[in-house]
Amino acid sequence: MGADDVVRRVFRSRRVIVDQRIEPASLHVEGETIVAVTDHGDVPAAAELVDFGNLVVMPGLVDTHVHVNEPGRTEWEGFATATRAAAAGGVTTVVDMPLNSVPATTTVSALRAKLAAAEGKLTVDVGFWGGVVPGNAAELQPLREAGVLGFKCFLVPSGVDEFPAVGEADLRAALPALASLGVPLLAHAELPGPIEAATAALAAAPADRYATWLASRPPAAEEEAIALLLRLCREHGARLHVVHLSASSAVEALRVAKASGLQVSVETCPHYLALAAEEIGDGATDHKCAPPIRERANNDMLWAALEEGVIDLVASDHSPCPRAMKHLRDPDDPAGASAGSGDFFRAWGGIASLELSLPVTWTAARRRGHEPERLAEWMSAAPARLAGLDGRKGALEPGRDADFVVWDPDAIFTVDPQRLHQRHKLSPYAGRRLHGVVHATYLRGREVFARGAFPQPPTGRVLLSGA
Ligand SMILES: [Zn+2]
C-alpha cells in the first residue's frame, strides 16, 4: 500500500438505517467521511472491518435545541459536560442556543467569546444559533457571516435579563434581514397576554401544585403567538421554526400554513411526548419547563402531528441549572433541610435531557409501534436540514461525515441521574426504565464514546455556516 492510500474502514451491521429504511449494510469510511454504503457482505480484503452484529447503526443525532450556557453561566452546564453528555446519548451534533450564556449570542463579539470558550472542550460537533433581541437588527447579517446557523427569539420573557423578548415591531425590523439571508427564525412561541391573564386569576392558587403552573401557561399563549408569527413570516417571506411546541390546539394552524407553502417547520421535545401532566406530583419542579408539559390527551395529539409530519422534529431543549435553582421538594423528606419549596413559579424552567433524548423518545415511540428508522428522520435528518447542515450531517450516505450511533433498541436500563454526564445530576426521568442503550458513538469516523467511557481527548469541532 502506497503512502497516498487512505485506509478504508468498514462498519457493518444487520440493522443500518439508510434512506429511512433499516437493512443489513456496510458503511465504508475513509478518513472522516462516508465514501460508500454497500451490501452487508461487500467488504474489500484490505479494509479494516468493525462488525456491530445486530445492533442498530443510525445517523448520529442532531440536537438543534441545547442551552450550553458557556461562557458566563458555566456553573449551569458548559461545553465540556454538555458535549460529553451528547456523545453518551448518541448525539453527534449540538446546536447551541444564544441565551443563558453571558454574553448572549446577539453580537459578533459575543459569538467570538463563545468560540473561544468552546476551544478544546468539544467531544461532539457544535453549531450556534444567534439571537434576535430588541435593537440588534443590524447585527443579524454580520452574525450570519460570522457563522451562526439561524436566529432565535422569544415572544415572552426568556428568564434572563440579557435576552429580552421581542414584540411585533422588533420582528418587523429583523425579518427582512432574515428573509434575505434565507435563515430560519426560531421562535419561542408563547405570547404574554394569555399568560398574564391566567396568572392573575391564579393569585390565590398554591404555587407548589403542578396544576397551578399548567393553568398559568394556557394553550392560547401558544396559539396566539403562532398566529402572529405565521402572519409576519408570510408578509416577509421568511422561514419560521416553532421550537418546543406543546399545545396540540396550534397544530391545525401549522398544518394549514405548511399546506399553503409557507416555509415553516415545527419541533417538539421528548418531555412533551413521554411525560404527562396527570403524573407530575406537587412540588416536582424537576418537571418545570415552558411551555408546560400538558395532559396525556394533548400529548397524544402531538404524537399524531409528528407521525403526520406537521411536527418535523424532536429536539431536547436541554436547559440545565444548578440544583438549588429548581427549588425541588424531596417527596421522601418534604420538610428536610435540603428540600426546596417546590414552588413552580420560583423554580428555573428547563429540563436537561440531552443524554436521554434518544431512549426517552424511543421508549415512547416503540410503545406506539414505531421502528427506529422514524427516529432517524425526527432526530437526525430533519434537524440537520433545519440548521442547514444536511450536506454533512443527518444521514448515512456517501459524502457525509461518518457520524453514527450504535445502539440496542431492545435493551432496557434504569435512569440513574448520578451516572449522567451533564453537570447537574437532576432528571425528571430518574428511576424510569427506558428502552434503548447506546453502545458507541462515532464522530467523523472516530469513536468518541464507547462502553460508558470517552476513549480519546475531545475531537469535536465548531460548525460555522459557510465554513
Ligand atoms: Zn430552550
CSV table of C-alpha atoms and ligand atoms in Angstrom, one decimal:
chain,number,residue,atom,x,y,z
A,1,MET,CA,0.0,0.0,0.0
A,2,GLY,CA,1.5,3.4,-1.1
A,3,ALA,CA,1.8,6.4,1.2
A,4,ASP,CA,-1.1,8.1,-0.6
A,5,ASP,CA,-3.6,5.3,0.0
A,6,VAL,CA,-6.2,6.1,2.6
A,7,VAL,CA,-7.1,3.1,4.8
A,8,ARG,CA,-10.7,2.1,4.2
A,9,ARG,CA,-12.7,1.1,7.3
A,10,VAL,CA,-15.9,-0.7,7.0
A,11,PHE,CA,-18.6,-0.6,9.8
A,12,ARG,CA,-21.4,-3.1,9.3
A,13,SER,CA,-24.5,-4.4,11.0
A,14,ARG,CA,-27.6,-6.4,10.2
A,15,ARG,CA,-29.5,-3.2,11.0
A,16,VAL,CA,-28.2,0.0,9.5
A,17,ILE,CA,-30.6,2.9,8.9
A,18,VAL,CA,-30.1,4.1,5.3
A,19,ASP,CA,-32.7,6.2,3.4
A,20,GLN,CA,-35.2,5.8,6.2
A,21,ARG,CA,-35.0,2.0,5.9
A,22,ILE,CA,-33.4,-0.4,8.2
A,23,GLU,CA,-31.4,-3.1,6.5
A,24,PRO,CA,-28.1,-5.1,6.5
A,25,ALA,CA,-25.4,-2.8,5.2
A,26,SER,CA,-21.8,-1.8,5.3
A,27,LEU,CA,-20.6,1.7,5.8
A,28,HIS,CA,-17.3,2.4,4.1
A,29,VAL,CA,-15.4,5.2,5.7
A,30,GLU,CA,-12.2,6.9,4.6
A,31,GLY,CA,-10.7,9.5,7.0
A,32,GLU,CA,-13.7,11.3,8.4
A,33,THR,CA,-16.2,10.7,5.6
A,34,ILE,CA,-18.6,8.0,4.4
A,35,VAL,CA,-17.5,7.0,0.9
A,36,ALA,CA,-19.9,4.2,0.2
A,37,VAL,CA,-22.8,2.3,1.6
A,38,THR,CA,-22.9,-1.2,0.3
A,39,ASP,CA,-24.4,-4.7,0.8
A,40,HIS,CA,-23.5,-6.2,4.2
A,41,GLY,CA,-21.1,-8.7,2.6
A,42,ASP,CA,-19.3,-6.3,0.4
A,43,VAL,CA,-16.0,-5.8,2.4
A,44,PRO,CA,-12.8,-5.3,0.4
A,45,ALA,CA,-10.0,-7.5,1.5
A,46,ALA,CA,-7.7,-4.6,2.5
A,47,ALA,CA,-10.3,-2.9,4.6
A,48,GLU,CA,-10.4,-2.8,8.4
A,49,LEU,CA,-13.7,-4.3,9.5
A,50,VAL,CA,-15.8,-3.5,12.5
A,51,ASP,CA,-18.9,-5.7,12.8
A,52,PHE,CA,-21.6,-4.5,15.1
A,53,GLY,CA,-23.6,-7.7,14.7
A,54,ASN,CA,-27.3,-6.9,15.1
A,55,LEU,CA,-27.0,-3.6,16.8
A,56,VAL,CA,-28.7,-0.6,15.2
A,57,VAL,CA,-26.4,1.8,13.4
A,58,MET,CA,-28.2,5.1,12.9
A,59,PRO,CA,-27.0,8.6,11.8
A,60,GLY,CA,-25.7,10.5,14.9
A,61,LEU,CA,-28.5,12.6,16.4
A,62,VAL,CA,-28.5,16.3,15.6
A,63,ASP,CA,-29.9,18.2,18.6
A,64,THR,CA,-30.8,21.7,17.5
A,65,HIS,CA,-32.1,22.9,20.8
A,66,VAL,CA,-29.4,22.9,23.5
A,67,HIS,CA,-28.5,25.5,26.1
A,68,VAL,CA,-24.8,25.1,26.8
A,69,ASN,CA,-24.6,28.3,28.9
A,70,GLU,CA,-20.9,28.9,28.5
A,71,PRO,CA,-19.3,31.4,28.8
A,72,GLY,CA,-20.9,33.2,31.7
A,73,ARG,CA,-23.1,30.5,33.3
A,74,THR,CA,-20.7,27.6,33.0
A,75,GLU,CA,-21.7,26.5,36.5
A,76,TRP,CA,-25.0,25.6,34.9
A,77,GLU,CA,-23.5,23.4,32.2
A,78,GLY,CA,-20.6,24.1,29.8
A,79,PHE,CA,-19.2,22.8,26.6
A,80,ALA,CA,-17.1,20.0,28.2
A,81,THR,CA,-20.0,18.5,30.2
A,82,ALA,CA,-22.7,19.1,27.6
A,83,THR,CA,-20.8,17.5,24.7
A,84,ARG,CA,-19.8,14.5,26.8
A,85,ALA,CA,-23.5,14.0,27.7
A,86,ALA,CA,-24.3,14.4,24.0
A,87,ALA,CA,-21.8,11.7,22.9
A,88,ALA,CA,-23.0,9.4,25.6
A,89,GLY,CA,-26.6,9.8,24.3
A,90,GLY,CA,-25.7,9.2,20.6
A,91,VAL,CA,-25.8,12.9,19.7
A,92,THR,CA,-23.0,13.9,17.4
A,93,THR,CA,-24.1,17.5,16.6
A,94,VAL,CA,-25.4,20.0,19.0
A,95,VAL,CA,-26.6,23.5,18.1
A,96,ASP,CA,-26.3,25.9,21.0
A,97,MET,CA,-29.0,28.4,21.9
A,98,PRO,CA,-28.0,32.0,22.0
A,99,LEU,CA,-29.2,32.6,25.6
A,100,ASN,CA,-28.3,31.7,29.1
A,101,SER,CA,-24.6,32.3,28.2
A,102,VAL,CA,-23.2,35.7,29.1
A,103,PRO,CA,-22.9,37.4,26.8
A,104,ALA,CA,-25.9,36.2,24.9
A,105,THR,CA,-25.1,35.5,21.2
A,106,THR,CA,-26.7,38.6,19.9
A,107,THR,CA,-23.5,40.3,18.5
A,108,VAL,CA,-20.4,39.1,16.6
A,109,SER,CA,-18.2,39.8,19.6
A,110,ALA,CA,-20.4,37.5,21.7
A,111,LEU,CA,-20.1,34.7,19.1
A,112,ARG,CA,-16.3,35.1,19.2
A,113,ALA,CA,-16.4,34.8,23.0
A,114,LYS,CA,-18.4,31.6,22.6
A,115,LEU,CA,-16.0,30.2,20.0
A,116,ALA,CA,-13.1,31.0,22.3
A,117,ALA,CA,-14.8,29.3,25.3
A,118,ALA,CA,-15.5,26.1,23.2
A,119,GLU,CA,-11.9,25.7,22.2
A,120,GLY,CA,-10.5,22.3,23.1
A,121,LYS,CA,-13.6,21.2,25.0
A,122,LEU,CA,-15.9,19.6,22.4
A,123,THR,CA,-16.5,15.9,22.4
A,124,VAL,CA,-19.1,16.3,19.5
A,125,ASP,CA,-19.5,19.0,16.9
A,126,VAL,CA,-21.3,22.2,17.9
A,127,GLY,CA,-23.0,24.9,15.8
A,128,PHE,CA,-24.6,28.1,17.1
A,129,TRP,CA,-27.8,29.9,16.8
A,130,GLY,CA,-27.7,33.7,17.1
A,131,GLY,CA,-30.3,35.8,18.9
A,132,VAL,CA,-32.9,38.4,17.8
A,133,VAL,CA,-33.4,40.9,20.6
A,134,PRO,CA,-34.8,44.4,20.5
A,135,GLY,CA,-32.4,46.7,18.7
A,136,ASN,CA,-30.0,44.2,17.2
A,137,ALA,CA,-31.4,44.0,13.6
A,138,ALA,CA,-28.1,45.5,12.3
A,139,GLU,CA,-26.2,42.6,13.9
A,140,LEU,CA,-28.0,39.8,12.1
A,141,GLN,CA,-26.2,39.9,8.8
A,142,PRO,CA,-22.7,40.2,10.4
A,143,LEU,CA,-23.6,37.3,12.8
A,144,ARG,CA,-24.6,35.2,9.9
A,145,GLU,CA,-21.4,36.0,8.1
A,146,ALA,CA,-19.5,35.1,11.2
A,147,GLY,CA,-21.1,31.6,11.2
A,148,VAL,CA,-24.4,31.4,13.1
A,149,LEU,CA,-26.9,28.9,11.5
A,150,GLY,CA,-30.1,30.9,12.2
A,151,PHE,CA,-31.7,33.1,14.8
A,152,LYS,CA,-33.8,32.5,17.9
A,153,CYS,CA,-36.2,34.9,19.6
A,154,PHE,CA,-38.6,35.0,22.5
A,155,LEU,CA,-42.1,36.5,22.5
A,156,VAL,CA,-42.3,36.2,26.3
A,157,PRO,CA,-39.7,36.9,29.0
A,158,SER,CA,-36.9,34.4,28.5
A,159,GLY,CA,-36.0,34.0,32.1
A,160,VAL,CA,-32.7,36.0,31.8
A,161,ASP,CA,-32.4,39.8,31.6
A,162,GLU,CA,-29.8,39.9,28.9
A,163,PHE,CA,-32.0,38.2,26.4
A,164,PRO,CA,-35.2,40.3,26.2
A,165,ALA,CA,-38.3,39.3,24.4
A,166,VAL,CA,-39.3,40.9,21.0
A,167,GLY,CA,-42.6,42.3,20.0
A,168,GLU,CA,-44.2,42.7,16.6
A,169,ALA,CA,-42.2,45.9,15.8
A,170,ASP,CA,-38.9,44.2,16.6
A,171,LEU,CA,-39.8,41.3,14.4
A,172,ARG,CA,-40.7,43.6,11.6
A,173,ALA,CA,-37.2,45.2,11.9
A,174,ALA,CA,-35.5,41.8,11.9
A,175,LEU,CA,-37.5,39.7,9.4
A,176,PRO,CA,-36.3,41.4,6.2
A,177,ALA,CA,-32.7,40.6,7.0
A,178,LEU,CA,-33.6,37.0,7.9
A,179,ALA,CA,-35.6,36.6,4.7
A,180,SER,CA,-32.8,37.9,2.6
A,181,LEU,CA,-30.2,35.7,4.4
A,182,GLY,CA,-32.5,32.7,3.9
A,183,VAL,CA,-32.1,31.5,7.5
A,184,PRO,CA,-34.8,30.4,9.9
A,185,LEU,CA,-36.3,32.4,12.7
A,186,LEU,CA,-36.6,30.0,15.7
A,187,ALA,CA,-39.3,31.3,17.9
A,188,HIS,CA,-40.3,30.6,21.5
A,189,ALA,CA,-44.0,30.8,20.6
A,190,GLU,CA,-45.9,32.0,23.7
A,191,LEU,CA,-47.5,35.5,23.9
A,192,PRO,CA,-47.6,37.2,27.3
A,193,GLY,CA,-51.2,38.3,27.2
A,194,PRO,CA,-52.9,34.9,27.9
A,195,ILE,CA,-50.2,34.1,30.5
A,196,GLU,CA,-50.6,37.3,32.4
A,197,ALA,CA,-54.4,36.9,32.4
A,198,ALA,CA,-54.2,33.3,33.6
A,199,THR,CA,-51.6,34.1,36.2
A,200,ALA,CA,-53.7,36.9,37.7
A,201,ALA,CA,-56.6,34.6,38.0
A,202,LEU,CA,-54.4,32.1,39.9
A,203,ALA,CA,-53.1,34.6,42.5
A,204,ALA,CA,-54.6,32.5,45.4
A,205,ALA,CA,-53.7,29.1,44.0
A,206,PRO,CA,-50.9,27.1,45.6
A,207,ALA,CA,-47.6,27.6,43.8
A,208,ASP,CA,-46.4,24.1,44.5
A,209,ARG,CA,-49.2,22.4,42.6
A,210,TYR,CA,-48.4,21.3,39.1
A,211,ALA,CA,-52.0,22.2,38.1
A,212,THR,CA,-51.3,25.8,39.0
A,213,TRP,CA,-48.2,26.0,36.8
A,214,LEU,CA,-50.1,24.3,34.0
A,215,ALA,CA,-53.0,26.6,34.2
A,216,SER,CA,-50.7,29.7,34.2
A,217,ARG,CA,-49.4,28.8,30.7
A,218,PRO,CA,-52.6,28.2,28.7
A,219,PRO,CA,-52.6,26.8,25.1
A,220,ALA,CA,-53.9,30.2,24.0
A,221,ALA,CA,-50.5,31.7,24.6
A,222,GLU,CA,-49.0,29.3,22.0
A,223,GLU,CA,-51.9,29.6,19.6
A,224,GLU,CA,-51.8,33.4,19.5
A,225,ALA,CA,-48.0,33.5,19.2
A,226,ILE,CA,-48.1,31.1,16.3
A,227,ALA,CA,-50.8,33.1,14.5
A,228,LEU,CA,-48.7,36.2,14.8
A,229,LEU,CA,-45.5,34.5,13.7
A,230,LEU,CA,-47.2,32.9,10.7
A,231,ARG,CA,-48.7,36.2,9.6
A,232,LEU,CA,-45.3,38.1,9.9
A,233,CYS,CA,-43.3,35.3,8.1
A,234,ARG,CA,-45.9,35.2,5.3
A,235,GLU,CA,-45.6,39.0,4.9
A,236,HIS,CA,-41.8,39.0,4.8
A,237,GLY,CA,-41.2,35.7,3.0
A,238,ALA,CA,-39.1,34.5,6.0
A,239,ARG,CA,-38.5,30.9,7.2
A,240,LEU,CA,-40.1,30.1,10.6
A,241,HIS,CA,-39.3,27.4,13.0
A,242,VAL,CA,-41.5,26.9,16.0
A,243,VAL,CA,-39.4,25.5,18.9
A,244,HIS,CA,-40.8,23.2,21.5
A,245,LEU,CA,-44.5,23.0,20.5
A,246,SER,CA,-46.6,21.8,23.5
A,247,ALA,CA,-50.2,22.9,22.7
A,248,SER,CA,-51.8,20.5,20.2
A,249,SER,CA,-54.5,23.1,19.6
A,250,ALA,CA,-52.0,25.0,17.5
A,251,VAL,CA,-51.4,22.1,15.2
A,252,GLU,CA,-54.2,22.9,12.8
A,253,ALA,CA,-52.9,26.4,12.1
A,254,LEU,CA,-49.5,24.9,11.4
A,255,ARG,CA,-50.9,22.2,9.1
A,256,VAL,CA,-52.7,24.9,7.1
A,257,ALA,CA,-49.7,27.1,6.9
A,258,LYS,CA,-47.5,24.3,5.7
A,259,ALA,CA,-50.1,23.2,3.1
A,260,SER,CA,-50.2,26.8,1.8
A,261,GLY,CA,-46.5,26.6,1.1
A,262,LEU,CA,-45.1,28.7,3.9
A,263,GLN,CA,-41.6,27.8,4.9
A,264,VAL,CA,-42.4,26.7,8.4
A,265,SER,CA,-41.0,23.8,10.5
A,266,VAL,CA,-42.1,22.6,13.9
A,267,GLU,CA,-40.3,20.9,16.8
A,268,THR,CA,-41.4,19.2,19.9
A,269,CYS,CA,-39.4,17.7,22.8
A,270,PRO,CA,-39.1,14.3,24.4
A,271,HIS,CA,-40.8,15.5,27.6
A,272,TYR,CA,-43.9,16.5,25.8
A,273,LEU,CA,-44.1,13.1,24.1
A,274,ALA,CA,-43.2,11.0,27.0
A,275,LEU,CA,-44.5,12.7,30.1
A,276,ALA,CA,-48.0,13.9,31.1
A,277,ALA,CA,-49.4,16.5,33.5
A,278,GLU,CA,-51.5,13.8,35.2
A,279,GLU,CA,-48.5,12.1,36.6
A,280,ILE,CA,-46.5,15.1,37.8
A,281,GLY,CA,-46.6,15.4,41.6
A,282,ASP,CA,-46.9,18.6,43.6
A,283,GLY,CA,-43.5,20.2,44.2
A,284,ALA,CA,-42.0,18.2,41.4
A,285,THR,CA,-40.3,21.2,39.9
A,286,ASP,CA,-37.8,19.0,38.0
A,287,HIS,CA,-40.7,18.8,35.5
A,288,LYS,CA,-41.0,22.6,35.1
A,289,CYS,CA,-40.5,23.9,31.6
A,290,ALA,CA,-42.2,26.4,29.4
A,291,PRO,CA,-44.5,25.9,27.6
A,292,PRO,CA,-45.5,23.3,30.2
A,293,ILE,CA,-45.9,19.5,29.8
A,294,ARG,CA,-49.7,19.2,29.2
A,295,GLU,CA,-52.3,16.5,29.6
A,296,ARG,CA,-52.0,13.0,28.1
A,297,ALA,CA,-54.8,13.6,25.6
A,298,ASN,CA,-52.9,16.7,24.3
A,299,ASN,CA,-49.7,14.8,24.0
A,300,ASP,CA,-51.4,12.0,22.0
A,301,MET,CA,-52.3,14.7,19.5
A,302,LEU,CA,-48.7,15.9,19.4
A,303,TRP,CA,-47.8,12.3,18.5
A,304,ALA,CA,-50.3,12.3,15.7
A,305,ALA,CA,-48.9,15.5,14.4
A,306,LEU,CA,-45.4,14.1,14.5
A,307,GLU,CA,-46.5,10.9,12.7
A,308,GLU,CA,-48.3,13.0,10.1
A,309,GLY,CA,-45.3,15.3,9.6
A,310,VAL,CA,-46.9,18.6,10.8
A,311,ILE,CA,-44.3,18.4,13.6
A,312,ASP,CA,-41.0,17.8,11.8
A,313,LEU,CA,-38.5,17.0,14.5
A,314,VAL,CA,-37.7,16.2,18.1
A,315,ALA,CA,-35.0,18.2,20.0
A,316,SER,CA,-34.2,18.1,23.6
A,317,ASP,CA,-34.4,21.8,24.8
A,318,HIS,CA,-31.6,20.7,27.2
A,319,SER,CA,-31.7,23.6,29.7
A,320,PRO,CA,-29.9,22.7,32.9
A,321,CYS,CA,-29.3,24.8,36.0
A,322,PRO,CA,-27.8,24.2,39.5
A,323,ARG,CA,-30.0,22.0,41.7
A,324,ALA,CA,-30.8,24.7,44.2
A,325,MET,CA,-32.4,26.8,41.4
A,326,LYS,CA,-35.0,24.1,40.9
A,327,HIS,CA,-36.4,24.5,44.5
A,328,LEU,CA,-37.3,20.8,44.2
A,329,ARG,CA,-39.2,19.3,47.1
A,330,ASP,CA,-37.9,15.9,48.1
A,331,PRO,CA,-41.0,13.7,48.1
A,332,ASP,CA,-39.4,11.3,50.7
A,333,ASP,CA,-38.5,14.1,53.0
A,334,PRO,CA,-40.6,17.2,52.2
A,335,ALA,CA,-39.6,19.1,55.4
A,336,GLY,CA,-35.9,18.1,55.2
A,337,ALA,CA,-33.1,20.6,55.2
A,338,SER,CA,-32.1,20.0,51.6
A,339,ALA,CA,-35.6,20.1,50.3
A,340,GLY,CA,-36.8,23.1,48.3
A,341,SER,CA,-40.1,24.9,48.5
A,342,GLY,CA,-41.5,23.0,45.4
A,343,ASP,CA,-42.6,26.4,44.1
A,344,PHE,CA,-43.1,26.1,40.4
A,345,PHE,CA,-43.0,29.9,39.9
A,346,ARG,CA,-39.6,30.4,41.6
A,347,ALA,CA,-38.0,27.3,40.0
A,348,TRP,CA,-35.8,27.6,36.9
A,349,GLY,CA,-37.7,26.3,33.9
A,350,GLY,CA,-35.9,23.7,31.9
A,351,ILE,CA,-35.3,20.0,31.6
A,352,ALA,CA,-31.8,18.7,31.0
A,353,SER,CA,-32.2,15.6,28.8
A,354,LEU,CA,-29.5,15.7,26.1
A,355,GLU,CA,-28.1,12.3,27.1
A,356,LEU,CA,-31.6,10.7,27.4
A,357,SER,CA,-33.3,12.2,24.4
A,358,LEU,CA,-32.9,9.0,22.3
A,359,PRO,CA,-34.0,6.4,24.9
A,360,VAL,CA,-36.9,8.6,26.2
A,361,THR,CA,-38.2,9.3,22.7
A,362,TRP,CA,-37.6,5.7,21.6
A,363,THR,CA,-39.4,4.2,24.6
A,364,ALA,CA,-42.5,6.2,23.8
A,365,ALA,CA,-42.2,5.6,20.1
A,366,ARG,CA,-41.9,1.9,20.3
A,367,ARG,CA,-44.9,1.7,22.5
A,368,ARG,CA,-46.8,3.3,19.6
A,369,GLY,CA,-45.5,0.7,17.2
A,370,HIS,CA,-42.8,2.8,15.5
A,371,GLU,CA,-39.5,1.4,14.2
A,372,PRO,CA,-36.1,3.0,14.9
A,373,GLU,CA,-35.9,4.5,11.4
A,374,ARG,CA,-38.6,7.0,12.2
A,375,LEU,CA,-36.3,8.4,14.9
A,376,ALA,CA,-33.6,8.9,12.3
A,377,GLU,CA,-35.8,11.3,10.5
A,378,TRP,CA,-37.1,13.1,13.5
A,379,MET,CA,-33.8,13.4,15.4
A,380,SER,CA,-31.1,13.4,12.7
A,381,ALA,CA,-32.2,14.2,9.2
A,382,ALA,CA,-34.9,16.9,9.9
A,383,PRO,CA,-32.9,18.8,12.5
A,384,ALA,CA,-29.8,18.7,10.1
A,385,ARG,CA,-32.0,20.3,7.4
A,386,LEU,CA,-33.2,23.0,9.8
A,387,ALA,CA,-29.7,24.0,10.7
A,388,GLY,CA,-28.5,23.9,7.0
A,389,LEU,CA,-26.1,21.1,8.0
A,390,ASP,CA,-27.6,18.4,5.7
A,391,GLY,CA,-24.7,18.4,3.3
A,392,ARG,CA,-22.6,16.9,6.1
A,393,LYS,CA,-24.8,15.6,8.9
A,394,GLY,CA,-28.1,13.8,9.5
A,395,ALA,CA,-27.8,10.7,7.2
A,396,LEU,CA,-25.6,7.8,6.4
A,397,GLU,CA,-24.7,8.4,2.8
A,398,PRO,CA,-21.6,9.0,0.7
A,399,GLY,CA,-20.1,12.4,1.2
A,400,ARG,CA,-21.4,13.0,4.7
A,401,ASP,CA,-19.4,12.9,7.9
A,402,ALA,CA,-19.1,9.4,9.4
A,403,ASP,CA,-21.2,10.3,12.4
A,404,PHE,CA,-23.2,7.5,13.8
A,405,VAL,CA,-24.6,5.9,16.9
A,406,VAL,CA,-24.5,2.2,17.6
A,407,TRP,CA,-27.4,1.2,19.9
A,408,ASP,CA,-29.6,-1.6,21.1
A,409,PRO,CA,-33.3,-0.7,20.9
A,410,ASP,CA,-34.3,-3.8,22.8
A,411,ALA,CA,-32.1,-3.4,25.8
A,412,ILE,CA,-33.5,-1.8,29.0
A,413,PHE,CA,-31.8,0.4,31.6
A,414,THR,CA,-33.0,2.3,34.7
A,415,VAL,CA,-32.1,6.0,34.7
A,416,ASP,CA,-29.7,6.9,37.5
A,417,PRO,CA,-29.1,10.6,37.4
A,418,GLN,CA,-25.7,10.2,39.1
A,419,ARG,CA,-24.5,8.4,36.0
A,420,LEU,CA,-25.4,11.1,33.6
A,421,HIS,CA,-22.6,13.3,32.2
A,422,GLN,CA,-24.4,16.6,32.4
A,423,ARG,CA,-23.0,18.9,35.1
A,424,HIS,CA,-26.0,18.7,37.4
A,425,LYS,CA,-27.4,15.3,38.1
A,426,LEU,CA,-31.1,16.2,38.1
A,427,SER,CA,-33.6,14.5,35.9
A,428,PRO,CA,-37.4,14.0,35.8
A,429,TYR,CA,-36.6,10.6,34.3
A,430,ALA,CA,-34.8,9.4,37.5
A,431,GLY,CA,-35.8,5.8,38.2
A,432,ARG,CA,-37.6,5.3,34.9
A,433,ARG,CA,-36.9,2.1,32.9
A,434,LEU,CA,-36.2,3.0,29.4
A,435,HIS,CA,-35.6,1.1,26.2
A,436,GLY,CA,-32.5,1.9,24.1
A,437,VAL,CA,-28.9,1.6,25.2
A,438,VAL,CA,-26.2,3.4,23.4
A,439,HIS,CA,-23.1,1.2,22.9
A,440,ALA,CA,-20.9,3.6,20.9
A,441,THR,CA,-20.9,6.9,19.2
A,442,TYR,CA,-18.7,7.8,16.3
A,443,LEU,CA,-17.9,11.4,15.2
A,444,ARG,CA,-16.3,11.8,11.8
A,445,GLY,CA,-15.1,8.2,11.9
A,446,ARG,CA,-13.7,8.3,15.4
A,447,GLU,CA,-15.1,6.5,18.4
A,448,VAL,CA,-15.9,9.3,20.9
A,449,PHE,CA,-18.0,7.2,23.3
A,450,ALA,CA,-17.9,3.5,24.0
A,451,ARG,CA,-19.0,1.3,26.8
A,452,GLY,CA,-19.5,4.1,29.2
A,453,ALA,CA,-16.3,5.9,28.5
A,454,PHE,CA,-14.7,8.6,26.3
A,455,PRO,CA,-11.8,6.9,24.6
A,456,GLN,CA,-9.9,9.9,23.5
A,457,PRO,CA,-9.4,13.6,24.1
A,458,PRO,CA,-12.1,15.9,22.7
A,459,THR,CA,-12.2,15.9,18.9
A,460,GLY,CA,-15.4,17.9,18.2
A,461,ARG,CA,-15.3,21.0,16.1
A,462,VAL,CA,-17.4,24.1,15.8
A,463,LEU,CA,-19.7,24.1,12.7
A,464,LEU,CA,-19.9,27.6,11.2
A,465,SER,CA,-22.1,28.4,8.2
A,466,GLY,CA,-20.2,28.8,5.1
A,467,ALA,CA,-17.1,27.1,6.6
B,1,ZN,ZN,-34.8,26.4,25.0
